[in-house]
XYZ file of C-alpha atoms in Angstrom:
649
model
C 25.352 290.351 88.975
C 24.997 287.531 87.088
C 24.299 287.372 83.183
C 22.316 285.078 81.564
C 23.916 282.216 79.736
C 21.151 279.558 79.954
C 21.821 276.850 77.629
C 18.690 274.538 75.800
C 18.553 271.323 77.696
C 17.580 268.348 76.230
C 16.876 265.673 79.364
C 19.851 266.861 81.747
C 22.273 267.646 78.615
C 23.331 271.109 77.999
C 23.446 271.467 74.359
C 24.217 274.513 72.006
C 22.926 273.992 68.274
C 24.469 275.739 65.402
C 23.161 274.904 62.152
C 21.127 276.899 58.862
C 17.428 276.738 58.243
C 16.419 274.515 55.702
C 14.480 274.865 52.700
C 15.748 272.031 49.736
C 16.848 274.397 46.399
C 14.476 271.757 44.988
C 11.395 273.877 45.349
C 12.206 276.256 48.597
C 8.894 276.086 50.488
C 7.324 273.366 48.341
C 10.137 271.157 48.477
C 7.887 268.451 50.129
C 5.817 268.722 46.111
C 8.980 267.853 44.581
C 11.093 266.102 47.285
C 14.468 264.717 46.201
C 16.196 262.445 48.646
C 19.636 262.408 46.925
C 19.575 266.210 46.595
C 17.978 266.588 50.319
C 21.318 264.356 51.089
C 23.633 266.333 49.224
C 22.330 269.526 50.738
C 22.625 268.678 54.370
C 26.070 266.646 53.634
C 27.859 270.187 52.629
C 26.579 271.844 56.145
C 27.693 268.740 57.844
C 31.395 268.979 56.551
C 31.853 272.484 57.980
C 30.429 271.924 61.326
C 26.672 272.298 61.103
C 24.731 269.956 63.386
C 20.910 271.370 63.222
C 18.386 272.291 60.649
C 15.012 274.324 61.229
C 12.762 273.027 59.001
C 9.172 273.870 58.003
C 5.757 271.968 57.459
C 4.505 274.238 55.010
C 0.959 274.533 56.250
C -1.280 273.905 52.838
C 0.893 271.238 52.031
C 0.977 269.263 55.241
C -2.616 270.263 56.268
C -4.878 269.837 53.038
C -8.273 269.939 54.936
C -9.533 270.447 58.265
C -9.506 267.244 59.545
C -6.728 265.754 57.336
C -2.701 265.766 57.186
C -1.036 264.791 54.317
C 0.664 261.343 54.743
C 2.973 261.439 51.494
C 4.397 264.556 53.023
C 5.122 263.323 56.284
C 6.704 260.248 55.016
C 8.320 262.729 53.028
C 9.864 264.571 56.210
C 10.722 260.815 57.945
C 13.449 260.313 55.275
C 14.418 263.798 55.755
C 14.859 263.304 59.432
C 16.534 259.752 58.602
C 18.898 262.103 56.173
C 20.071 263.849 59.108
C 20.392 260.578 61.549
C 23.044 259.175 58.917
C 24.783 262.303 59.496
C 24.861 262.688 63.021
C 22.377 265.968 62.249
C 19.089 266.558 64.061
C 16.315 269.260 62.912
C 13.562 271.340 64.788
C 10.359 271.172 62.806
C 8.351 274.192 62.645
C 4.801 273.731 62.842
C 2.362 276.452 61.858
C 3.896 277.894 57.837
C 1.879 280.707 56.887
C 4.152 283.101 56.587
C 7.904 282.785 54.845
C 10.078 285.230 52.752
C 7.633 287.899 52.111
C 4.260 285.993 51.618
C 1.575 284.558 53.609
C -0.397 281.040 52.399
C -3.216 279.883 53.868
C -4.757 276.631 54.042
C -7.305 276.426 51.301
C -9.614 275.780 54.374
C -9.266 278.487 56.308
C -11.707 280.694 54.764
C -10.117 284.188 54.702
C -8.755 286.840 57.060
C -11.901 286.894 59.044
C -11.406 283.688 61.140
C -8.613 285.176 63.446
C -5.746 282.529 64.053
C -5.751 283.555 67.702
C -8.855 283.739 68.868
C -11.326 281.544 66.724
C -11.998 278.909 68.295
C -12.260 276.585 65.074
C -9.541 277.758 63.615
C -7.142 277.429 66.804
C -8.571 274.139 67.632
C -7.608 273.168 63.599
C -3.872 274.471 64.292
C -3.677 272.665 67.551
C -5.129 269.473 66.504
C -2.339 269.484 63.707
C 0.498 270.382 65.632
C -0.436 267.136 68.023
C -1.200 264.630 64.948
C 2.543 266.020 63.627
C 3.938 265.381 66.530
C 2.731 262.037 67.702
C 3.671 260.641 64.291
C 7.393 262.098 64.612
C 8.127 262.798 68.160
C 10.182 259.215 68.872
C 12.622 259.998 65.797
C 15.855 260.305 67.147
C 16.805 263.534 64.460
C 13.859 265.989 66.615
C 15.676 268.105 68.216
C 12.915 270.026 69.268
C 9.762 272.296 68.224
C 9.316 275.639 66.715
C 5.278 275.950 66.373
C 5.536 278.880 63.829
C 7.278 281.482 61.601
C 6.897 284.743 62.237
C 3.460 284.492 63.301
C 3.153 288.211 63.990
C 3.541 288.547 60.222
C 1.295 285.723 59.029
C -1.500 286.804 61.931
C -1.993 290.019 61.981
C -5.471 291.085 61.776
C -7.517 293.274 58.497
C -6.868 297.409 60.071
C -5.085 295.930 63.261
C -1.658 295.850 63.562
C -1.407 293.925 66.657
C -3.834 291.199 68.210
C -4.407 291.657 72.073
C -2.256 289.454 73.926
C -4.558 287.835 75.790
C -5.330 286.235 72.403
C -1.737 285.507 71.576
C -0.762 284.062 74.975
C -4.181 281.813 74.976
C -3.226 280.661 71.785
C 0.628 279.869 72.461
C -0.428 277.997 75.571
C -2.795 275.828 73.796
C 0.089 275.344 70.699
C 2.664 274.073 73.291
C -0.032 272.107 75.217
C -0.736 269.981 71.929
C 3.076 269.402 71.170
C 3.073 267.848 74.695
C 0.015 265.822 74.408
C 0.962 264.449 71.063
C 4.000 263.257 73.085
C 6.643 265.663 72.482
C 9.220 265.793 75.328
C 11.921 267.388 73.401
C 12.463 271.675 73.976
C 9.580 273.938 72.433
C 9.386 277.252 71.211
C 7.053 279.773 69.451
C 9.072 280.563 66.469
C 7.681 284.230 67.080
C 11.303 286.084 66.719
C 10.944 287.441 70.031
C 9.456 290.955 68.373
C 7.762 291.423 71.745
C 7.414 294.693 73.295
C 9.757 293.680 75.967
C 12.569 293.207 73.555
C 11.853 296.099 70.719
C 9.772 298.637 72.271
C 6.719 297.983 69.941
C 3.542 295.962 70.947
C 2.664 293.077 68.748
C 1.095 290.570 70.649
C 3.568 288.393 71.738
C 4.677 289.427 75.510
C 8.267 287.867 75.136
C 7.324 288.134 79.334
C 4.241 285.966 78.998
C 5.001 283.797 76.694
C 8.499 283.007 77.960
C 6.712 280.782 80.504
C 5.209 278.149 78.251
C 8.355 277.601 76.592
C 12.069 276.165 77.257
C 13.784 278.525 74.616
C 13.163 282.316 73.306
C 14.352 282.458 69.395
C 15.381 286.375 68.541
C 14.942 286.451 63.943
C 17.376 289.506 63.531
C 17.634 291.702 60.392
C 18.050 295.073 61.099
C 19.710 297.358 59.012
C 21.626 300.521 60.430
C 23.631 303.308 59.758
C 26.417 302.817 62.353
C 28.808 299.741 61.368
C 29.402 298.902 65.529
C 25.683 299.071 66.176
C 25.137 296.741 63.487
C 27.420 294.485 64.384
C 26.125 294.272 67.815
C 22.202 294.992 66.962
C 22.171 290.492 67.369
C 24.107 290.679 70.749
C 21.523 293.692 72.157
C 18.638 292.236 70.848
C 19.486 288.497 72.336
C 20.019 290.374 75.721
C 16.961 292.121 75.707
C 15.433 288.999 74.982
C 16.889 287.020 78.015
C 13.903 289.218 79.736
C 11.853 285.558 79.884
C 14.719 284.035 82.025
C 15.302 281.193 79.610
C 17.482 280.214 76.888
C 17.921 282.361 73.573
C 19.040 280.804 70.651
C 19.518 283.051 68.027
C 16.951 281.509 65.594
C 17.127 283.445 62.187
C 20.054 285.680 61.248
C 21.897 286.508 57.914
C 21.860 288.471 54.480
C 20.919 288.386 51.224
C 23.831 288.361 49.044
C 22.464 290.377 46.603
C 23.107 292.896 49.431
C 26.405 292.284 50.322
C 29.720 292.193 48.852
C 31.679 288.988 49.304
C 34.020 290.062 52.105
C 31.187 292.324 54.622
C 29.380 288.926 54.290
C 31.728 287.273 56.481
C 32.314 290.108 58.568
C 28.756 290.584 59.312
C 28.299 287.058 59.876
C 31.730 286.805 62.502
C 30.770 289.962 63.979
C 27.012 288.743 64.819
C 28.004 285.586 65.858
C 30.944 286.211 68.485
C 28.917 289.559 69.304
C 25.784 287.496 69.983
C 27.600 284.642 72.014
C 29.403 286.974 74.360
C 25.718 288.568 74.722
C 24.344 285.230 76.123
C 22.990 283.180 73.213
C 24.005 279.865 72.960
C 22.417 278.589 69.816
C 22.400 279.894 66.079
C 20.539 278.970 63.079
C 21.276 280.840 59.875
C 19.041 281.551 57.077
C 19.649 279.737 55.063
C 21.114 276.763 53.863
C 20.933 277.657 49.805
C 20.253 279.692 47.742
C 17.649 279.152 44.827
C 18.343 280.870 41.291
C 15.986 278.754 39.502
C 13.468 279.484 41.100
C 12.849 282.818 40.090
C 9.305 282.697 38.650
C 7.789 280.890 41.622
C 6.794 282.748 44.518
C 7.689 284.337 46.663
C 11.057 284.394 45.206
C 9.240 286.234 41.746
C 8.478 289.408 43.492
C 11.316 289.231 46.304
C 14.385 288.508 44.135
C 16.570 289.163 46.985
C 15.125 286.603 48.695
C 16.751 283.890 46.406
C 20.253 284.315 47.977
C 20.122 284.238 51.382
C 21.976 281.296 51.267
C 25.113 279.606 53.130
C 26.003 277.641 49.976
C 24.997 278.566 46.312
C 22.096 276.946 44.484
C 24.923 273.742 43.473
C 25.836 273.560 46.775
C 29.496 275.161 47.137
C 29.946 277.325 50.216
C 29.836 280.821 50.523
C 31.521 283.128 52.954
C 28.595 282.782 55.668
C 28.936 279.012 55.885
C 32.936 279.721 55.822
C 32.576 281.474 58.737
C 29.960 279.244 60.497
C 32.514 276.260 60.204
C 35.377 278.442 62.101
C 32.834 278.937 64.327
C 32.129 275.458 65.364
C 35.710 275.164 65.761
C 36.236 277.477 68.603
C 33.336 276.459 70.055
C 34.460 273.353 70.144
C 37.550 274.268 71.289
C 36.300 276.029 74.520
C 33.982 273.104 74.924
C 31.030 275.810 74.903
C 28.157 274.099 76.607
C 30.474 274.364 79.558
C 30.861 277.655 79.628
C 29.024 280.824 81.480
C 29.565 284.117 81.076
C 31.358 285.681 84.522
C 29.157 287.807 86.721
C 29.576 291.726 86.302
C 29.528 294.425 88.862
C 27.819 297.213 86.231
C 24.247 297.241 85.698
C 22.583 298.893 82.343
C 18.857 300.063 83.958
C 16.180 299.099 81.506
C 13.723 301.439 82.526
C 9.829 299.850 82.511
C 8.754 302.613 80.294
C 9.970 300.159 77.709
C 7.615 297.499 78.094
C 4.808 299.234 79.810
C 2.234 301.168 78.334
C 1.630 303.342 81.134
C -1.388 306.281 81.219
C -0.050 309.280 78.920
C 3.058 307.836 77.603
C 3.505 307.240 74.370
C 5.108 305.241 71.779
C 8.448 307.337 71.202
C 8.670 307.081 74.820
C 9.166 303.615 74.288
C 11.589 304.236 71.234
C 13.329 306.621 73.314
C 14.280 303.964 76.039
C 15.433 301.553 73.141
C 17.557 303.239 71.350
C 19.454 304.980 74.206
C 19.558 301.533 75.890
C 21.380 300.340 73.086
C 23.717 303.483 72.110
C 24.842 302.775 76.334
C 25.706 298.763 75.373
C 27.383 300.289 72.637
C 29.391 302.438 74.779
C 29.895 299.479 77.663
C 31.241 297.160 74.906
C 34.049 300.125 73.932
C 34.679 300.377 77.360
C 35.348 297.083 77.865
C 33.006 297.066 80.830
C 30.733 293.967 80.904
C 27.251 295.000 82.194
C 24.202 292.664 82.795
C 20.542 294.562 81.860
C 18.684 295.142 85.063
C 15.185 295.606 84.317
C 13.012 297.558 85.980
C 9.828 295.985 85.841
C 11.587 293.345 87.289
C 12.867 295.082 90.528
C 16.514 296.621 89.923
C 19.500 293.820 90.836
C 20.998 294.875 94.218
C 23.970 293.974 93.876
C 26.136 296.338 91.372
C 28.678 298.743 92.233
C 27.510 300.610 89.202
C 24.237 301.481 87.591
C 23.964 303.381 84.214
C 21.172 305.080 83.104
C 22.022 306.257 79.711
C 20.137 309.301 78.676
C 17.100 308.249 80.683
C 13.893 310.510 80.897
C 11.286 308.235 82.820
C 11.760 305.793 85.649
C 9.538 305.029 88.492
C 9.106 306.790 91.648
C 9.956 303.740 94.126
C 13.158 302.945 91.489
C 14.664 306.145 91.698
C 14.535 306.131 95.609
C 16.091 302.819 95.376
C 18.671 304.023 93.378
C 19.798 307.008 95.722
C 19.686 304.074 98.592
C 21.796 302.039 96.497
C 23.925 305.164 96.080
C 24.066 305.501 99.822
C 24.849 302.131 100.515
C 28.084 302.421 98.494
C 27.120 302.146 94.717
C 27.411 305.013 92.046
C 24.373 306.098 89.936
C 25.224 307.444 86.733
C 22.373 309.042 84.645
C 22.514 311.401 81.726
C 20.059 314.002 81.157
C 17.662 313.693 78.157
C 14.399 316.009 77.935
C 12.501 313.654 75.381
C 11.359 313.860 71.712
C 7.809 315.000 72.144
C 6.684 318.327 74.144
C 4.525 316.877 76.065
C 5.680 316.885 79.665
C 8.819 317.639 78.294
C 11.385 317.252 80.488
C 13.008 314.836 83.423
C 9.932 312.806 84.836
C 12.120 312.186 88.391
C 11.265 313.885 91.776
C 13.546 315.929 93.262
C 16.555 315.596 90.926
C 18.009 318.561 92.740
C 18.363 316.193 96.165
C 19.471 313.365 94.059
C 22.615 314.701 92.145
C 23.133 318.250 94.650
C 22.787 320.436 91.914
C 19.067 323.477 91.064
C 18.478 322.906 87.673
C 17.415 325.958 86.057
C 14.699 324.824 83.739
C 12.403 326.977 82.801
C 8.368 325.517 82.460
C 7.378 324.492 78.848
C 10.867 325.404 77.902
C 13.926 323.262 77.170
C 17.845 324.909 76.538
C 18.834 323.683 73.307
C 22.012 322.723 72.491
C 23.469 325.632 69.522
C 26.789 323.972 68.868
C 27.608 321.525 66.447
C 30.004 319.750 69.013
C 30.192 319.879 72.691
C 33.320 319.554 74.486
C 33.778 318.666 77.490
C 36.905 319.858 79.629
C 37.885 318.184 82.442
C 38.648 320.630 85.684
C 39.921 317.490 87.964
C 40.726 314.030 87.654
C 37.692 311.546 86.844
C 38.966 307.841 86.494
C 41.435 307.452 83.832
C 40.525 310.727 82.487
C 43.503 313.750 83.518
C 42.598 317.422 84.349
C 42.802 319.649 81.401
C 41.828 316.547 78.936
C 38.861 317.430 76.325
C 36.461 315.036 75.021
C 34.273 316.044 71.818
C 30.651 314.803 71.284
C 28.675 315.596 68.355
C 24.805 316.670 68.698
C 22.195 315.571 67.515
C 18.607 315.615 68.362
C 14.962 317.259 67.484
C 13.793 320.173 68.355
C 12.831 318.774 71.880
C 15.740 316.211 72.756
C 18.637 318.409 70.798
C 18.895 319.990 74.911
C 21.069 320.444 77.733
C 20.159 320.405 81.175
C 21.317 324.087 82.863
C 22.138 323.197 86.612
C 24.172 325.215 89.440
C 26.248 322.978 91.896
C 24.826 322.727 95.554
C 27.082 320.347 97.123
C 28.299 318.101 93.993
C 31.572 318.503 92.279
C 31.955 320.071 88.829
C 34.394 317.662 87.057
C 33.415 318.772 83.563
C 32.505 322.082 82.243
C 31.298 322.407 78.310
C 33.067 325.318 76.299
C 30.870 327.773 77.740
C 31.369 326.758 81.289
C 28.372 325.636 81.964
C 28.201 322.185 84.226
C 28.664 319.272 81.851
C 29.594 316.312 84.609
C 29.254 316.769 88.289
C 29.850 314.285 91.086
C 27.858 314.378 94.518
C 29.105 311.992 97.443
C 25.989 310.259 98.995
C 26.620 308.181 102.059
C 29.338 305.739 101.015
C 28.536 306.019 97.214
C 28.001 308.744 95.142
C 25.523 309.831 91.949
C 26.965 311.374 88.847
C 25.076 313.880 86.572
C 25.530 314.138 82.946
C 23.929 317.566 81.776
C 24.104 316.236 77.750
C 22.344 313.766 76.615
C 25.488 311.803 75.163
C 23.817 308.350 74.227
C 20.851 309.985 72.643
C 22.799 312.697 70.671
C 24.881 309.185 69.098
C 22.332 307.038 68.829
C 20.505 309.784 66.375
C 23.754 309.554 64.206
C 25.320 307.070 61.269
C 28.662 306.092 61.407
C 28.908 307.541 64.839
C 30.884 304.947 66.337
C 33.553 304.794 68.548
C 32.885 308.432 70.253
C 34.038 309.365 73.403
C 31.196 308.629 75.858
C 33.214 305.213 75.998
C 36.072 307.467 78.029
C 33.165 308.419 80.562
C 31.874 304.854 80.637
C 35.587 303.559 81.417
C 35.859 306.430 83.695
C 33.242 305.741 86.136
C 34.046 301.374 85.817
C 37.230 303.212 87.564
C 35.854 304.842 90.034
C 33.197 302.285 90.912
C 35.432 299.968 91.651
C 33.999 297.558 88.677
C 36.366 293.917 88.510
C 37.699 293.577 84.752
C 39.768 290.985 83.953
C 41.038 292.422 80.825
C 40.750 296.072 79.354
C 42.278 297.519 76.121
C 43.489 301.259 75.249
C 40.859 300.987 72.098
C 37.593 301.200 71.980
C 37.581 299.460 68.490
C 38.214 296.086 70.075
C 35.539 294.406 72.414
C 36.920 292.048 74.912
C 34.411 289.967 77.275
C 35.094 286.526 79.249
C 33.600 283.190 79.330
C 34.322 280.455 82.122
C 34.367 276.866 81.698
C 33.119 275.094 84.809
C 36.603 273.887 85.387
C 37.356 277.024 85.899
C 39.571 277.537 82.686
C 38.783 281.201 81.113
C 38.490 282.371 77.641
C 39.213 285.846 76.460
C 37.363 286.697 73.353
C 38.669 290.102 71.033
C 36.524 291.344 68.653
C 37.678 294.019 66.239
C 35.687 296.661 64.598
C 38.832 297.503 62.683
C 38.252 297.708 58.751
C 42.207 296.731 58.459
C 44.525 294.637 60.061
C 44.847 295.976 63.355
C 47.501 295.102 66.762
C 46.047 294.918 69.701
C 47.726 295.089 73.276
C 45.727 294.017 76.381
C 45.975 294.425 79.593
C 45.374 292.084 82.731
C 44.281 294.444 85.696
C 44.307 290.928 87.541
C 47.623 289.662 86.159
C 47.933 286.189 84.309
C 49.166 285.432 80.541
C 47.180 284.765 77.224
C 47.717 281.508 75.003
C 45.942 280.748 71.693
C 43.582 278.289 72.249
C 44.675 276.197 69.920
C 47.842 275.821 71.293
C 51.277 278.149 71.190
C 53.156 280.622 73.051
C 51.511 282.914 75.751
C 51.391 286.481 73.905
C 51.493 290.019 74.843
C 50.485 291.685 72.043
C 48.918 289.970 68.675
C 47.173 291.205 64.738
C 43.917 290.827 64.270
C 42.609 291.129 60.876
C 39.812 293.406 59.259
C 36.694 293.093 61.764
C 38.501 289.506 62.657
C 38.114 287.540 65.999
C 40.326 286.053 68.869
C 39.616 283.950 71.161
C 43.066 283.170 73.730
C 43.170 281.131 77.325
C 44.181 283.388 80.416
C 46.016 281.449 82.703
C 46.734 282.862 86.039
């Protein structure tokens, strides 16, 4: 299977930006009132010097677009020397059109005349947006520093409608198409985006408009804005990397487009952490662009909005409000370095044999489903990544909606209550043809319908459940354990593995079943079924009776916890190819191959302290720093630190 690693093409170039959005300490979002070329200079020459090549930057909309019919020349000539600043630093930007909304507060256009005249759908008002978006373009589109074309920020923020949370996509799509249609007929050849932060419903499970599906076709780049907080410190480190997978659901390039942290947050050190973690995370995930936010921070600007009644919002910064670097940009300049070292717009990720099922329950709305359906799918999906990445098995997302890939040798469906009739008869064909199925039981959070929503799991996994109707079997200990009556991959007979539950009153359930032709491998510590394995044609399906994935997911500071054994477990049996694999689950390892055919090995620790790891090469071959130096067997990696090593065959 192969996993997307689509890079932003500008004519027939690859290219992979990496750069801060841009907002001059001068006056944050009216800079262009107070604009200071030296300053402007001085700003972008710091990012320059530790490896930053792009800006976003922002037209704030009242500014640029005083009246209906008018844009405001001073502040375009404004932005020329801006873009010139950049050209005398080898730096290029990607202006972002439609500025409503930024850091907690939305501005109109004195024009606009209030809430009531919807940004999507009236007619005057869209034609006023795209008419502006063309006259920006045609008078900047030839400068050489345009790297390409956000048209807003965060428009599901700034255009959300008085008592609706949502505008119907129709709306949102008509409106896109007609946004990117102006950029190109004000002559804008370079890439284009929506600046949206890919919030769709394909990506996050909640409907806001913007089909990341739909809209993916009008543009050449999908731009994930990530700042979730958690209470697991390996979710969060990956919540970038899951969320720019997801997102790779419109088949195009993702450039992680807004990422970072408030230092008023964060203590000095977890800055940088958070910062490596999300950006070697997110580039072994598929993205192959990143702009931070942001370039400063702005301390004197503390009684202008919105920075007056979002302090926080003043120090989001990569260098501090006189310009010295702070951990984030640190971090972003060792970045550059390796991927300059790899020569990264080379690269691809390598194909996988495992396959996480997103089921369509995510992204569809289908009759008498519901909302924590939806959540349901999302954060299981993501507690199973989780568990791949300790595993050390690489796994592309297979998407329903989409039609399942056909070719893995394994197919995970992590604590999965809803999938299609005509997918799960695929699956037990797949299973026939020589694959193995893997699904763990979940009943749901709601009572309605509680339960499996599959036909004839019995047939599927040769087990009779024993559920009773209306009922579900809920899970009284505080731990399940899980003991091992034969082999199962790397895992020995007699071996326990522990799993703490969690759960409501609906999902906190087990799933009672008696064998009928599959194996007990697993029995919990009352003896009841826990993992059973059923040979189908020349595969085989294997039944999880706890929902493990759920019952982690529902927990902080979960992670590592031993569904990663299981995970490894079945990569074993399946037959999965992995070129390297680690006895901890607190180091992720994942490959990328030049097109040369060189390969780079990338370890990523979760370790709060120093920490040795040991690989191992099922395939054979050595590892060599990249930068040069003996081949190595074993190596340190500091606190949550990063390395990135050749394997030569």
């Amino acid at each position: 299977m192969r996993r997307n690693s689509a890079k932003v093409m500008v004519g027939d170039r690859p290219v992979a930006w990496l750069g801060a959005n841009f907002w001059s300490r001068t006056g944050g979002p009216l800079m262009w009132r107070s604009y200071d070329p030296a300053v402007v200079r001085a700003e972008l020459r710091v990012l320059a010097e530790h490896g930053l090549r792009q800006t976003r930057s922002f037209f704030y909309w009242p500014d640029f677009h005083p009246e209906p019919s008018t844009v405001d020349e001073e502040k375009v000539a404004h932005y020329r020397d801006f873009l010139d600043a950049h050209a005398e630093l080898g730096m290029s930007s990607i202006p972002t059109f439609i500025v409503g909304h930024m850091s907690g507060e939305n501005w109109d256009p004195a024009w606009r005349g209030g809430i009531e005249r919807d940004l999507y759908a009236d007619v005057w008002l869209v034609s006023r947006q795209a008419w502006f978006v063309e006259q920006m373009v045609r008078r900047l589109h030839d400068h050489p520093a345009v790297a390409g074309w956000l048209i807003s920020n965060e428009m599901p923020i700034y255009g959300r409608r008085r008592g609706q949370p949502t505008a119907p996509q129709s709306d949102v799509t008509s409106w896109a198409t007609l946004m990117v249609q102006a950029v190109r007929a004000g002559g804008g050849h370079q890439p284009v985006s929506l600046g949206d932060g890919a919030w769709g419903i394909e990506v996050t499970g909640e409907d806001n408009g913007f089909s990341v599906r739909e809209t993916g076709e009008l543009v050449d780049f999908v731009g994930p804005h990530v700042y979730k907080m958690e209470s697991d410190q390996v979710r969060q480190h990956l919540n970038a990397a899951f969320l720019c997978e997801l997102a790779a659901v419109a088949n195009k390039p993702v450039v992680l487009e807004e990422f970072g942290l408030s230092t008023d947050f964060v203590s000095e050190p977890n800055q940088g952490h958070y910062y490596r973690q999300s950006l070697h995370n997110s580039l072994l995930a598929g993205a192959t662009g990143w702009i931070a936010w942001n370039n400063t921070d702005y301390d004197h600007l503390n009684t202008q909005d919105p920075y007056r009644h979002h302090p926080f919002e003043m120090h989001f910064g990569i260098t501090t409000n006189t310009g010295e670097p702070k951990e984030p940009l640190r971090e972003l300049d060792a970045f550059a370095k390796v991927l300059a070292e790899v020569d990264f717009v080379n690269t691809h990720r390598v194909d996988t044999d495992a396959a996480l099922v997103v089921s369509s329950y995510l992204e569809r709305d289908y009759p008498i489903s519901t909302a924590p359906d939806r959540a349901l799918v999302f954060h299981t999906l993501r507690q199973g990544y989780v568990a791949a990445r300790e595993a050390h098995l690489p796994v592309a997302l297979s998407r329903e909606e989409d039609g399942l890939a056909t070719d893995a040798k394994l197919y995970l469906l992590p604590s999965t209550r809803q999938i299609l009739a005509p997918t799960w008869l695929q699956l037990h064909e797949f299973a026939n043809d020589g694959a193995v199925v893997y699904l763990s039981y979940c009943s749901g959070e709601h009572a309605f319908h509680r339960g499996p929503w599959f036909q004839k799991l019995n047939d599927m996994f040769g087990v009779e459940h024993q559920l009773a109707y209306g009922l579900n079997n809920p899970i009284d200990d505080d731990v399940v354990e899980f003991t091992f009556t034969e082999d199962f991959g790397g895992i020995k007979t007699g071996e326990t593995l522990r799993f703490a539950v969690a759960g409501n009153e609906n999902s906190r359930a087990y799933l009672p079943v008696r064998a009928n032709g599959a194996t007990v491998v697993a029995t919990d510590q009352h003896g009841n079924p826990a993992l059973l394995r059923y040979r189908v044609g020349a595969g085989e399906t294997i039944l999880c009776t706890y929902p493990l994935e759920h019952m982690a997911s529902k927990q902080g500071r979960v992670n590592p916890e031993d569904t990663h054994r299981i995970y490894d477990a079945l990569a074993t049996v399946a037959g999965v190819s992995r070129a390297v694999t680690i006895d901890d689950p607190s180091v992720f390892t994942d490959v990328l191959e030049h097109t040369d055919g060189r390969r780079f090995v990338w370890f990523v620790s979760q370790h709060a302290a120093e920490h040795k790891v040991t690989p191992v090469l099922p395939g054979g071959g050595t590892l060599r720093p990249i930068g040069g130096g003996e081949p190595v067997s074993q190596f340190t990696l500091p606190a949550y630190g990063v390395g990135v090593y050749a394997l030569e065959v």
